[in-house]
């Protein structure tokens, strides 16, 4: 009987016992009412028959039961054939979107959850594609087969948020026929009578914790998610969804899907890299992609014109003639009750997140916003409201949202200017590896993009702001020590007038940034300019520093005689200035140049003099460099014991401070030491340790590859040696290091000669080393 009643319910023909068909469904057509009466009578007869079976249990009674059941089924079948599909109650969902691409795996996952009646929540930023995904699922073939006409879609942002409005709309879309239900209880019997899929779209408008009747509505949605016969799907910008919902964070599109959407709207002409670049700048955001394509199509813009308009007025391009815009979508979130409750600073804080390319590091909230109360809670809410999201420890934004929320004039944003001052203060520490504050300065490794953008903007705003240019110099010092790379600030620094008070030191910092990545041609060019500025201004300190650094650049460029002269000049100037540490550095550079010039005896004297000038405490970094240099000098002279003693001393100092760059070069030098002694196992061990100490340093990587090739060459691993030296050759070539290219060329020639030698071929695998 339960099974038969469910069949009746699936047709919308449920009858409560004790009620007549006419009383239960007064609006039914005559054929339906007749069928209801017939089914009701047969159900009563069936009930009587079942009682007889219970008392007597004869075969005849059982046959009567089955006959009655067959009769009822026939009546239902007749009713189904005469009941038009249009009579199924409730509202049909909107059509699936035409321009929907990608996300196949996500759709498959959601369909599977729907089939298993698992409640789901699609959570993400406005315009990310939540509604399109929900509608695609609603019209999926398997979902249609499972739920038939009982697939419902309710737009929660199209009625005022209140319990009464929510219940009224729910009753309407499911076809319950109750005009103004007082509570969910009045709809339970209808909700529980059949399987159905219900989508609550834009549910943030009713689930906002600070909204009207929020607690009561949340409780009702929670109860909907617990019906065993209902598959509930919620789309929302906020993460405050019923706890039983399987929450799925909606990602941005793939490049391919974004391109397909764009060209399906714009037209199927030739595809262009210009569009790829624009879509990448939009972070492949679904709504922004659609708006971009629509605007370009409506205005019949070429790709070049679209790129031009985007460059000049980004947010305006993301607006169609029918007032669809990204701005409207974002403003919905900014006017939500939860956002308004965050207080007067919330909008400006969002602007700060939008301004910085990486967003805001959550670890730095206290020092970036010391005067903002409840700052951690505010940033949590930004993520809850999908205005921002977390990525590798940062609270950040999608590019289109960032473009809209970023302050149009950074100078008048009080909170942003405060973060600028905090960054500048943190940059101003004196950086030397063995000095206090050096380890703390590693924060720049994750914040370099933010600081660079900050400086790029503020140097554009005010060229005469000396505090900004001071910060620019300090920033490049941080990059030199903590994250060697070039910077976009280079053209601005070189564009400063030579008379600008900050140009000489910023130019020096820029020169160091080129040297740190092995581009010593540019390094030297900028140092020559810095030297000229120092001489013009009569600043002996900057003249001496420029000469000192030029000697190092010339060493790497193989211009040893010029480098020796500059190191000696710099030493003399620092001696007159009374700066002993800089004298020691000059002597170290001089010793290195003499060693490279095959004058190890001459190199030993300045190296020893340099060590004597250094204090035992406070200059451990330079002391480490000097011991490594002396180790190489003694190795060159064949004094193995002294060489190993100095290298091990350097290794002990560098290990205690964990100086990765120093550790690389010490292990590199020790690999040479053991390679000279034919101790290839020990040499290979130091090569591997050197590799682990300089993974991201291409300059060091080239030297490591060259050394590895030399060792394998000596071990008769010629194929391996050839492949490795060719990789080293490519690294040195890209860095413009002619000396490294030449060494690799000579080594490659030796390897290929050895590979072609019959004598070598006959000894393959014998372990006999080549010359």
XYZ file of C-alpha atoms in Angstrom:
771
model
C 0.000 0.000 0.000
C 2.905 2.360 0.740
C 4.355 1.672 -2.693
C 1.003 2.372 -4.359
C 0.553 5.609 -2.438
C 3.995 6.755 -3.624
C 2.982 6.040 -7.203
C -0.084 8.201 -6.674
C 2.060 10.929 -5.133
C 4.377 10.916 -8.151
C 1.345 11.990 -10.210
C 0.270 14.621 -7.714
C -2.829 12.482 -6.846
C -2.225 11.823 -3.164
C -5.370 11.144 -1.054
C -5.479 11.306 2.723
C -7.536 8.530 4.310
C -10.913 9.840 5.426
C -11.000 12.607 2.776
C -12.979 12.331 -0.454
C -11.190 12.930 -3.709
C -13.258 16.052 -4.290
C -12.288 17.495 -0.890
C -8.586 16.733 -1.337
C -8.160 18.176 -4.842
C -11.043 20.541 -5.666
C -9.281 21.896 -8.766
C -8.703 18.530 -10.515
C -10.284 17.765 -13.902
C -13.241 15.330 -14.100
C -11.214 12.337 -15.411
C -8.675 12.770 -12.648
C -11.389 13.010 -9.965
C -13.029 9.873 -11.279
C -9.698 8.044 -11.196
C -9.087 9.211 -7.645
C -12.462 7.894 -6.515
C -11.851 4.541 -8.207
C -8.385 4.220 -6.681
C -9.680 5.180 -3.256
C -12.381 2.492 -3.443
C -9.899 -0.137 -4.579
C -7.516 0.810 -1.784
C -10.304 0.264 0.721
C -11.076 -3.134 -0.824
C -7.387 -3.978 -0.731
C -7.245 -3.102 2.940
C -10.176 -5.429 3.652
C -8.549 -8.227 1.651
C -5.331 -7.878 3.588
C -7.241 -8.297 6.843
C -8.780 -11.551 5.485
C -5.339 -12.835 4.451
C -4.148 -12.125 7.979
C -7.029 -14.124 9.492
C -7.343 -17.017 7.035
C -4.368 -16.876 4.678
C -6.080 -18.825 1.831
C -4.693 -18.829 -1.706
C -7.971 -17.359 -2.975
C -7.552 -14.367 -0.650
C -4.039 -13.817 -1.887
C -5.211 -13.966 -5.516
C -7.822 -11.319 -4.670
C -5.070 -9.050 -3.265
C -3.006 -9.309 -6.418
C -6.052 -8.759 -8.619
C -6.872 -5.572 -6.731
C -3.276 -4.390 -7.020
C -3.285 -5.003 -10.786
C -6.547 -3.096 -11.072
C -5.143 -0.112 -9.219
C -2.020 -0.121 -11.412
C -4.201 -0.163 -14.547
C -6.157 2.825 -13.266
C -2.947 4.754 -12.566
C -1.615 3.915 -16.025
C -4.833 5.165 -17.638
C -4.579 8.377 -15.608
C -0.935 8.882 -16.675
C -1.842 8.566 -20.342
C -4.553 11.225 -20.054
C -2.647 13.668 -17.822
C -0.659 16.216 -19.913
C 2.935 16.995 -18.901
C 2.007 20.632 -18.412
C -0.115 19.683 -15.434
C 3.005 18.820 -13.366
C 3.007 21.518 -10.661
C 5.796 23.980 -9.890
C 8.112 26.116 -11.985
C 10.440 24.734 -14.637
C 14.081 25.854 -14.347
C 15.567 28.408 -16.751
C 17.421 26.942 -19.745
C 21.047 25.867 -19.514
C 23.573 28.516 -20.649
C 24.747 28.364 -24.265
C 28.249 29.673 -23.646
C 29.342 27.041 -21.161
C 32.715 25.363 -21.640
C 35.123 23.385 -19.513
C 34.386 22.249 -15.954
C 33.414 18.758 -17.187
C 34.944 17.054 -14.158
C 33.191 19.452 -11.786
C 29.803 18.930 -13.491
C 30.277 15.166 -13.330
C 31.040 15.391 -9.627
C 27.990 17.537 -8.847
C 25.696 15.292 -10.929
C 26.968 12.285 -8.990
C 26.244 14.034 -5.698
C 22.746 14.985 -6.919
C 21.995 11.395 -7.944
C 22.943 10.279 -4.453
C 20.786 13.038 -2.915
C 23.825 14.636 -1.270
C 23.226 18.341 -0.525
C 25.837 20.579 -2.164
C 26.953 24.194 -1.954
C 28.748 25.929 -4.832
C 30.742 28.751 -3.231
C 32.796 31.435 -4.958
C 33.185 35.052 -5.969
C 30.525 36.909 -7.910
C 30.650 36.103 -11.601
C 32.797 32.988 -11.123
C 30.139 30.825 -12.839
C 28.131 29.266 -9.989
C 24.693 29.848 -11.572
C 25.837 28.579 -14.976
C 27.152 25.413 -13.326
C 23.892 24.855 -11.395
C 21.758 25.288 -14.529
C 24.009 22.973 -16.521
C 23.571 20.330 -13.818
C 19.774 20.836 -13.787
C 19.617 20.081 -17.519
C 22.106 17.212 -17.454
C 20.710 14.020 -19.023
C 21.193 11.856 -15.933
C 19.609 14.497 -13.699
C 16.582 14.721 -16.020
C 16.261 10.950 -15.984
C 16.452 10.815 -12.191
C 14.223 13.750 -11.242
C 12.105 14.278 -14.367
C 9.887 17.354 -14.032
C 10.729 17.782 -10.356
C 13.776 19.985 -10.908
C 13.298 23.390 -9.287
C 15.301 26.620 -9.423
C 14.791 29.549 -7.034
C 16.548 32.920 -7.399
C 17.009 34.045 -3.809
C 18.142 37.572 -4.738
C 14.824 38.442 -6.423
C 12.739 38.826 -3.273
C 13.342 40.648 0.027
C 15.080 38.403 2.556
C 12.500 37.286 5.124
C 10.985 34.004 6.290
C 7.571 34.833 4.790
C 9.019 35.665 1.353
C 11.262 32.615 1.345
C 8.393 30.229 2.222
C 6.048 31.858 -0.299
C 8.612 31.504 -3.101
C 9.506 27.944 -2.110
C 5.828 26.934 -2.145
C 5.447 28.511 -5.572
C 8.432 26.868 -7.276
C 7.717 23.361 -5.944
C 3.986 23.652 -6.764
C 2.687 23.063 -3.253
C -0.276 25.376 -3.939
C -0.139 27.017 -0.495
C -0.421 30.771 -0.936
C 1.204 32.005 2.286
C 2.717 29.133 4.270
C 3.372 30.087 7.865
C 6.351 27.767 8.316
C 8.188 24.876 6.688
C 6.012 22.373 8.536
C 3.075 23.241 6.284
C 5.150 22.207 3.237
C 6.716 19.050 4.680
C 4.118 16.603 3.428
C 4.519 17.945 -0.106
C 8.305 18.111 0.103
C 8.578 14.531 1.352
C 6.215 12.895 -1.156
C 8.644 12.628 -4.097
C 12.293 12.950 -5.071
C 13.202 16.393 -6.323
C 16.236 18.576 -7.034
C 16.030 22.132 -5.680
C 18.598 24.826 -6.515
C 18.721 27.897 -4.277
C 20.632 30.367 -6.434
C 22.438 33.431 -4.989
C 21.592 32.136 -1.533
C 23.937 34.652 0.090
C 21.032 37.118 -0.003
C 19.024 34.949 2.424
C 21.886 33.223 4.303
C 23.817 36.363 5.249
C 24.229 36.015 9.053
C 23.499 39.731 9.494
C 20.413 39.712 7.260
C 16.711 39.806 8.158
C 15.428 36.557 9.736
C 18.886 35.082 9.052
C 18.781 32.490 11.836
C 15.288 31.259 10.926
C 15.995 31.068 7.182
C 19.278 29.260 7.797
C 17.392 26.721 9.932
C 14.847 26.131 7.140
C 17.557 25.684 4.480
C 19.352 23.337 6.852
C 16.151 21.276 7.215
C 15.747 21.184 3.417
C 19.254 19.750 3.162
C 18.235 16.947 5.546
C 15.256 15.614 3.570
C 16.197 12.111 2.419
C 14.313 12.528 -0.874
C 15.575 16.023 -1.802
C 18.828 16.873 -3.544
C 19.523 20.456 -2.474
C 22.058 22.614 -4.338
C 22.970 26.041 -2.949
C 24.981 28.645 -4.884
C 26.425 31.368 -2.685
C 29.145 33.978 -2.404
C 29.365 33.421 1.326
C 30.623 30.265 2.973
C 27.920 30.312 5.687
C 25.989 27.379 4.235
C 24.167 24.521 6.021
C 26.702 22.203 7.681
C 25.545 19.058 5.859
C 26.198 20.527 2.428
C 29.178 19.229 0.479
C 30.910 22.540 -0.155
C 32.656 22.936 -3.510
C 34.880 25.970 -4.108
C 34.379 27.079 -7.719
C 37.674 27.755 -9.520
C 38.291 30.109 -12.415
C 38.167 28.820 -15.981
C 40.976 27.204 -17.897
C 42.560 29.158 -20.740
C 40.857 26.898 -23.274
C 37.394 27.285 -21.716
C 37.765 31.079 -21.420
C 38.803 31.306 -25.090
C 35.857 29.158 -26.150
C 33.447 31.433 -24.266
C 35.011 34.573 -25.742
C 34.957 33.391 -29.357
C 31.478 31.859 -29.111
C 30.189 35.370 -28.278
C 32.560 37.486 -30.355
C 32.629 35.215 -33.398
C 34.618 32.285 -34.666
C 37.304 34.169 -36.516
C 41.032 33.617 -36.186
C 42.236 33.309 -32.631
C 44.751 35.797 -31.310
C 47.447 35.988 -28.670
C 46.022 39.424 -27.777
C 42.877 37.729 -26.461
C 44.909 35.119 -24.591
C 46.778 37.928 -22.848
C 43.578 39.813 -21.949
C 41.910 36.676 -20.586
C 45.017 35.926 -18.545
C 44.851 39.427 -17.060
C 41.228 38.705 -16.147
C 42.339 35.585 -14.250
C 39.982 33.639 -16.578
C 37.011 34.973 -14.606
C 33.803 33.721 -16.249
C 31.619 36.850 -16.056
C 34.487 39.156 -17.036
C 35.231 36.958 -20.041
C 31.587 37.137 -21.113
C 31.398 40.907 -20.620
C 34.664 41.477 -22.488
C 33.440 39.449 -25.470
C 29.995 41.092 -25.424
C 31.422 44.629 -25.329
C 33.870 43.858 -28.139
C 31.120 42.279 -30.236
C 28.547 45.033 -29.613
C 31.070 47.730 -30.577
C 32.558 45.676 -33.444
C 36.067 46.292 -32.069
C 39.115 44.609 -33.522
C 41.398 42.764 -31.122
C 43.879 45.663 -31.209
C 41.118 48.173 -30.413
C 39.859 45.971 -27.578
C 43.359 45.798 -26.086
C 43.678 49.585 -26.398
C 40.343 50.203 -24.668
C 41.249 47.725 -21.946
C 44.526 49.520 -21.311
C 42.796 52.888 -21.020
C 39.602 52.074 -19.103
C 39.539 48.567 -17.738
C 36.396 48.564 -15.631
C 34.380 50.416 -18.282
C 35.183 47.729 -20.836
C 33.537 45.186 -18.529
C 30.128 46.831 -18.967
C 27.590 46.095 -21.711
C 24.952 48.355 -23.254
C 22.282 46.635 -21.130
C 23.909 47.650 -17.835
C 25.403 44.256 -17.156
C 28.694 44.943 -15.422
C 31.264 43.492 -13.102
C 30.859 46.597 -10.945
C 27.213 45.756 -10.253
C 28.184 42.249 -9.207
C 30.888 43.486 -6.825
C 28.660 46.197 -5.358
C 26.111 43.543 -4.364
C 28.736 42.094 -2.044
C 29.771 45.520 -0.734
C 26.183 46.378 0.203
C 25.507 43.089 1.992
C 24.631 43.302 5.717
C 27.741 41.320 6.725
C 30.078 43.661 4.851
C 28.424 46.809 6.196
C 28.841 45.499 9.740
C 32.631 45.336 9.301
C 32.825 49.071 9.897
C 34.213 52.169 8.170
C 37.678 50.762 7.500
C 36.502 47.712 5.549
C 36.321 49.370 2.126
C 39.784 50.932 2.481
C 41.258 47.638 3.668
C 39.800 45.943 0.607
C 41.515 48.648 -1.446
C 44.863 47.726 0.141
C 44.353 44.037 -0.697
C 43.462 45.094 -4.242
C 46.477 47.402 -4.583
C 49.167 44.809 -3.856
C 49.694 42.181 -6.592
C 50.022 39.334 -4.100
C 47.481 40.730 -1.667
C 48.304 40.880 2.040
C 50.375 38.315 3.923
C 48.275 37.132 6.864
C 51.417 36.886 9.011
C 51.979 40.628 8.528
C 48.554 41.952 9.531
C 49.810 43.184 12.903
C 52.682 45.305 11.567
C 50.872 46.480 8.439
C 47.645 47.516 10.219
C 48.563 48.110 13.883
C 45.802 50.714 14.402
C 42.929 48.664 12.897
C 40.937 46.794 15.563
C 39.661 43.279 14.768
C 41.865 43.220 11.660
C 42.097 39.407 11.562
C 38.334 39.055 11.785
C 37.852 41.591 8.972
C 40.180 39.686 6.645
C 38.438 36.424 7.559
C 35.130 38.012 6.531
C 36.582 39.182 3.203
C 37.220 35.517 2.411
C 33.859 34.385 3.803
C 32.124 36.879 1.503
C 34.226 35.714 -1.496
C 35.551 39.241 -2.024
C 39.009 37.768 -1.459
C 40.532 34.346 -1.121
C 43.557 32.747 0.507
C 46.549 31.701 -1.586
C 49.859 30.497 -0.111
C 49.404 32.487 3.090
C 48.178 35.673 1.360
C 44.695 37.156 1.249
C 44.337 38.186 -2.378
C 41.773 38.827 -5.141
C 40.882 37.871 -8.663
C 42.314 40.382 -11.145
C 38.970 41.920 -12.264
C 37.906 42.469 -8.657
C 41.319 43.975 -7.903
C 41.033 46.396 -10.819
C 37.660 47.612 -9.588
C 38.554 47.957 -5.885
C 42.107 49.310 -6.164
C 42.346 52.959 -5.003
C 42.214 55.335 -8.006
C 44.616 57.716 -6.203
C 46.948 55.831 -3.798
C 48.142 59.093 -2.219
C 44.760 59.821 -0.615
C 44.226 56.332 0.776
C 45.221 56.796 4.421
C 45.500 53.095 5.207
C 47.472 52.346 2.040
C 49.924 55.163 2.773
C 50.330 53.789 6.293
C 51.312 50.383 4.854
C 53.780 52.177 2.575
C 55.471 53.749 5.591
C 55.586 50.385 7.393
C 57.204 48.738 4.366
C 59.772 51.553 4.073
C 60.682 51.242 7.749
C 61.183 47.523 7.404
C 63.339 47.967 4.300
C 65.691 50.448 5.954
C 67.633 47.918 8.072
C 71.361 47.579 7.323
C 71.920 44.273 5.508
C 75.100 42.263 5.997
C 74.782 38.501 6.503
C 76.470 38.424 9.905
C 74.654 41.509 11.242
C 71.421 41.613 13.306
C 68.286 41.851 11.205
C 69.640 39.897 8.253
C 67.603 36.756 8.939
C 64.428 38.771 9.551
C 64.904 40.418 6.149
C 63.993 37.137 4.456
C 60.409 38.420 4.466
C 61.288 40.103 1.148
C 61.373 36.690 -0.580
C 57.580 36.477 -0.457
C 56.828 40.224 -0.477
C 59.141 41.386 -3.279
C 56.320 41.753 -5.839
C 54.291 43.896 -3.449
C 57.203 46.166 -2.560
C 58.266 46.512 -6.187
C 54.722 47.502 -7.212
C 54.501 49.975 -4.327
C 57.773 51.618 -5.381
C 56.824 51.579 -9.052
C 53.592 53.451 -8.335
C 54.995 55.987 -5.879
C 58.102 56.790 -7.953
C 55.670 57.604 -10.782
C 53.576 59.822 -8.542
C 56.419 61.941 -7.166
C 59.933 61.844 -8.648
C 61.273 64.141 -5.925
C 60.142 62.023 -2.962
C 63.535 61.148 -1.433
C 62.034 58.679 1.054
C 60.651 56.653 -1.853
C 64.021 56.590 -3.641
C 65.804 55.662 -0.410
C 63.374 52.767 -0.083
C 64.099 51.888 -3.715
C 67.830 51.579 -2.947
C 67.147 49.504 0.165
C 64.781 47.266 -1.809
C 67.520 46.420 -4.300
C 69.891 45.672 -1.436
C 67.287 43.229 -0.082
C 66.985 41.585 -3.499
C 70.767 41.321 -3.803
C 71.123 39.457 -0.530
C 67.848 37.559 -0.277
C 66.361 37.056 -3.759
C 68.708 37.861 -6.653
C 66.767 39.072 -9.680
C 66.346 42.108 -11.892
C 63.689 44.738 -11.270
C 61.169 46.725 -13.308
C 62.443 49.874 -11.564
C 65.560 49.976 -13.756
C 64.247 52.300 -16.467
C 62.955 54.782 -13.883
C 66.286 54.862 -12.073
C 68.256 55.410 -15.259
C 65.729 58.044 -16.315
C 66.439 60.218 -13.267
C 68.423 63.404 -13.963
C 72.104 62.960 -13.117
C 71.753 65.741 -10.597
C 69.040 63.910 -8.638
C 70.368 63.350 -5.078
C 69.317 59.676 -5.052
C 70.447 58.598 -8.503
C 73.982 57.494 -7.688
C 73.054 55.045 -4.960
C 69.961 53.745 -6.747
C 72.096 53.234 -9.846
C 74.618 51.353 -7.723
C 71.841 49.138 -6.334
C 70.593 48.499 -9.866
C 74.115 47.514 -10.930
C 74.271 45.000 -8.084
C 70.967 43.460 -9.176
C 72.469 42.721 -12.607
C 75.633 41.338 -11.032
C 73.604 39.076 -8.744
C 72.165 37.240 -11.758
C 75.480 37.053 -13.631
C 74.950 39.862 -16.164
C 78.298 41.550 -15.629
C 78.200 43.508 -18.879
C 75.203 45.537 -17.644
C 76.656 45.473 -14.145
C 79.824 47.180 -15.389
C 77.984 49.701 -17.572
C 75.919 50.928 -14.623
C 78.914 50.988 -12.269
C 80.856 53.158 -14.726
C 77.927 55.605 -14.681
C 77.793 55.480 -10.871
C 81.539 56.149 -10.702
C 81.158 59.210 -12.932
C 78.358 60.564 -10.730
C 80.436 60.014 -7.568
C 83.439 61.793 -9.080
C 81.255 64.692 -10.246
C 79.792 65.087 -6.779
C 83.201 64.675 -5.068
C 81.871 61.782 -2.966
C 84.966 59.641 -2.225
C 82.983 56.894 -0.516
C 80.793 56.235 -3.572
C 83.795 56.546 -5.874
C 85.610 53.906 -3.825
C 82.538 51.608 -3.713
C 82.105 51.915 -7.462
C 85.771 51.090 -8.103
C 85.578 48.163 -5.701
C 82.518 46.688 -7.448
C 83.999 47.399 -10.889
C 87.033 45.309 -9.989
C 84.700 42.385 -9.231
C 82.793 42.861 -12.495
C 86.019 42.895 -14.482
C 87.169 39.731 -12.735
C 84.059 37.912 -13.998
C 84.456 39.455 -17.455
C 88.069 38.259 -17.594
C 89.471 41.808 -17.693
C 91.970 41.014 -14.947
C 94.510 43.800 -15.430
C 91.804 46.477 -15.334
C 90.235 44.837 -12.285
C 93.559 44.692 -10.402
C 94.113 48.416 -10.951
C 90.588 49.280 -9.728
C 90.889 47.089 -6.617
C 94.163 48.810 -5.687
C 92.604 52.275 -6.247
C 89.573 51.408 -4.136
C 91.827 50.046 -1.351
C 93.813 53.291 -1.269
C 90.653 55.430 -1.065
C 89.114 53.337 1.737
C 92.440 53.494 3.593
C 92.339 57.300 3.439
C 88.719 57.159 4.663
C 89.774 54.887 7.546
C 87.275 52.129 6.632
C 89.092 48.882 7.526
C 86.282 46.468 6.592
C 86.021 47.895 3.067
C 89.833 47.725 2.831
C 89.639 44.027 3.671
C 87.034 43.492 0.949
C 89.239 45.287 -1.594
C 92.209 43.114 -0.641
C 90.045 40.016 -1.051
C 88.990 41.139 -4.540
C 92.620 41.922 -5.409
C 93.737 38.458 -4.272
C 91.018 36.817 -6.368
C 92.072 38.764 -9.468
C 95.733 37.835 -8.980
C 94.785 34.173 -8.514
C 92.748 34.197 -11.719
C 95.766 35.794 -13.417
C 97.850 32.724 -12.421
C 99.730 34.621 -9.703
C 98.957 32.513 -6.597
C 102.059 33.693 -4.698
C 101.150 37.342 -5.292
C 97.524 36.600 -4.327
C 98.425 35.093 -0.953
C 99.781 38.336 0.519
C 96.641 40.563 0.085
C 94.433 37.658 1.197
C 96.361 37.315 4.479
C 96.471 41.102 4.971
C 92.705 41.223 4.496
C 92.076 38.623 7.209
C 94.245 40.596 9.660
C 92.124 43.725 9.088
C 88.914 41.920 10.045
C 87.696 41.732 13.648
C 87.042 38.253 15.045
C 83.396 39.102 15.789
C 80.931 40.997 13.621
C 82.505 40.365 10.229
C 82.174 36.596 9.978
C 80.832 36.772 6.431
C 83.929 38.471 5.015
C 86.115 36.232 7.174
C 84.441 33.192 5.608
C 85.075 34.583 2.112
C 88.749 35.165 2.922
C 89.307 31.635 4.251
C 87.664 30.144 1.153
C 89.899 32.301 -1.038
C 93.025 31.222 0.843
C 91.939 27.603 0.461
C 91.772 28.061 -3.313
C 95.136 29.853 -3.356
C 96.864 27.020 -1.458
C 95.159 24.412 -3.685
C 96.527 26.249 -6.708
C 99.989 26.132 -5.139
C 99.673 22.406 -4.427
C 99.640 22.935 -0.633
C 96.848 20.451 0.027
C 96.901 20.437 3.821
C 96.725 24.235 4.111
C 94.081 24.385 1.396
C 91.828 21.857 3.138
C 92.304 23.575 6.513
C 91.130 26.968 5.171
C 88.203 25.441 3.238
C 87.003 23.535 6.311
C 87.269 26.714 8.393
C 85.152 28.547 5.823
C 82.658 25.660 5.771
C 82.318 25.764 9.572
C 81.579 29.510 9.560
C 79.098 29.334 6.667
C 77.282 26.329 8.150
C 76.802 28.045 11.501
C 75.019 30.931 9.738
C 73.434 28.756 7.007
C 74.701 31.063 4.255
C 73.510 29.235 1.149
C 75.520 31.231 -1.375
C 78.767 30.807 0.583
C 78.041 27.116 1.114
C 77.677 26.684 -2.638
C 81.076 28.181 -3.432
C 82.831 26.376 -0.579
C 81.441 23.019 -1.697
C 82.368 23.953 -5.265
C 85.960 24.672 -4.177
C 86.127 21.425 -2.176
C 84.856 19.497 -5.219
C 87.830 20.923 -7.150
C 90.132 19.941 -4.290
C 89.016 16.293 -4.269
C 88.804 16.152 -8.052
C 92.505 17.163 -8.228
C 93.276 14.269 -5.876
C 91.221 11.784 -7.984
C 88.826 11.283 -5.056
C 85.756 11.327 -7.258
C 83.288 10.023 -4.681
C 84.108 12.887 -2.297
C 84.054 15.350 -5.228
C 80.605 14.175 -6.289
C 79.338 14.493 -2.713
C 80.391 18.142 -2.593
C 78.852 18.789 -6.021
C 75.516 17.472 -4.759
C 75.789 19.623 -1.625
C 76.614 22.635 -3.802
C 73.562 21.878 -5.923
C 71.259 21.822 -2.891
C 72.676 25.159 -1.696
C 71.976 27.087 -4.906
C 68.930 25.563 -6.592
C 67.527 28.828 -7.982
C 70.799 30.595 -8.761
C 71.428 30.158 -12.512
C 74.897 31.646 -12.272
C 75.979 29.179 -9.594
C 74.137 26.403 -11.403
C 76.321 26.909 -14.471
C 79.506 26.512 -12.419
C 78.089 23.446 -10.688
C 77.257 21.828 -14.043
C 80.712 22.649 -15.390
C 82.371 21.056 -12.376
C 80.134 17.990 -12.600
C 81.083 17.597 -16.259
C 84.788 17.828 -15.375
C 84.446 15.110 -12.734
C 82.516 12.793 -15.050
C 85.075 13.457 -17.785
C 87.856 12.347 -15.425
C 85.762 9.281 -14.456
C 85.367 8.368 -18.120
C 81.547 8.952 -18.016
C 81.793 10.741 -21.335
C 78.132 10.730 -22.434
C 77.072 12.182 -19.067
C 79.906 14.709 -19.136
C 78.992 15.838 -22.654
C 75.314 16.396 -21.755
C 76.224 18.286 -18.564
C 78.789 20.595 -20.148
C 76.305 21.484 -22.883
C 73.785 22.510 -20.212
C 76.470 24.616 -18.512
C 77.316 26.161 -21.905
C 73.667 27.226 -22.392
C 73.523 28.788 -18.900
C 76.719 30.812 -19.418
C 75.604 31.839 -22.891
C 72.255 33.173 -21.619
C 74.041 35.072 -18.852
C 76.513 36.577 -21.306
C 79.546 35.100 -19.502
C 82.121 34.734 -22.282
C 84.730 33.178 -19.975
C 82.339 30.399 -18.927
C 81.305 29.797 -22.538
C 84.956 29.495 -23.558
C 85.795 27.038 -20.773
C 82.796 24.875 -21.679
C 83.759 24.960 -25.362
C 87.289 23.713 -24.563
C 85.964 20.990 -22.261
C 83.366 19.871 -24.826
C 86.109 19.574 -27.446
C 88.182 17.368 -25.105
C 85.182 15.170 -24.331
C 84.317 14.682 -28.017
C 87.954 13.886 -28.846
C 87.973 11.297 -26.074
C 84.669 9.813 -27.296
C 86.143 9.385 -30.791
C 89.384 7.802 -29.608
C 89.661 4.018 -30.358
C 91.810 3.599 -27.266
C 89.083 5.090 -25.109
C 86.404 2.950 -26.803
C 88.345 -0.211 -26.020
C 88.629 0.833 -22.373
C 84.929 1.636 -21.956
C 83.808 0.734 -18.492
C 87.354 -0.073 -17.317
C 87.537 2.957 -15.031
C 90.696 4.221 -16.760
C 90.483 8.021 -16.829
C 91.227 10.133 -19.866
C 93.913 12.781 -19.976
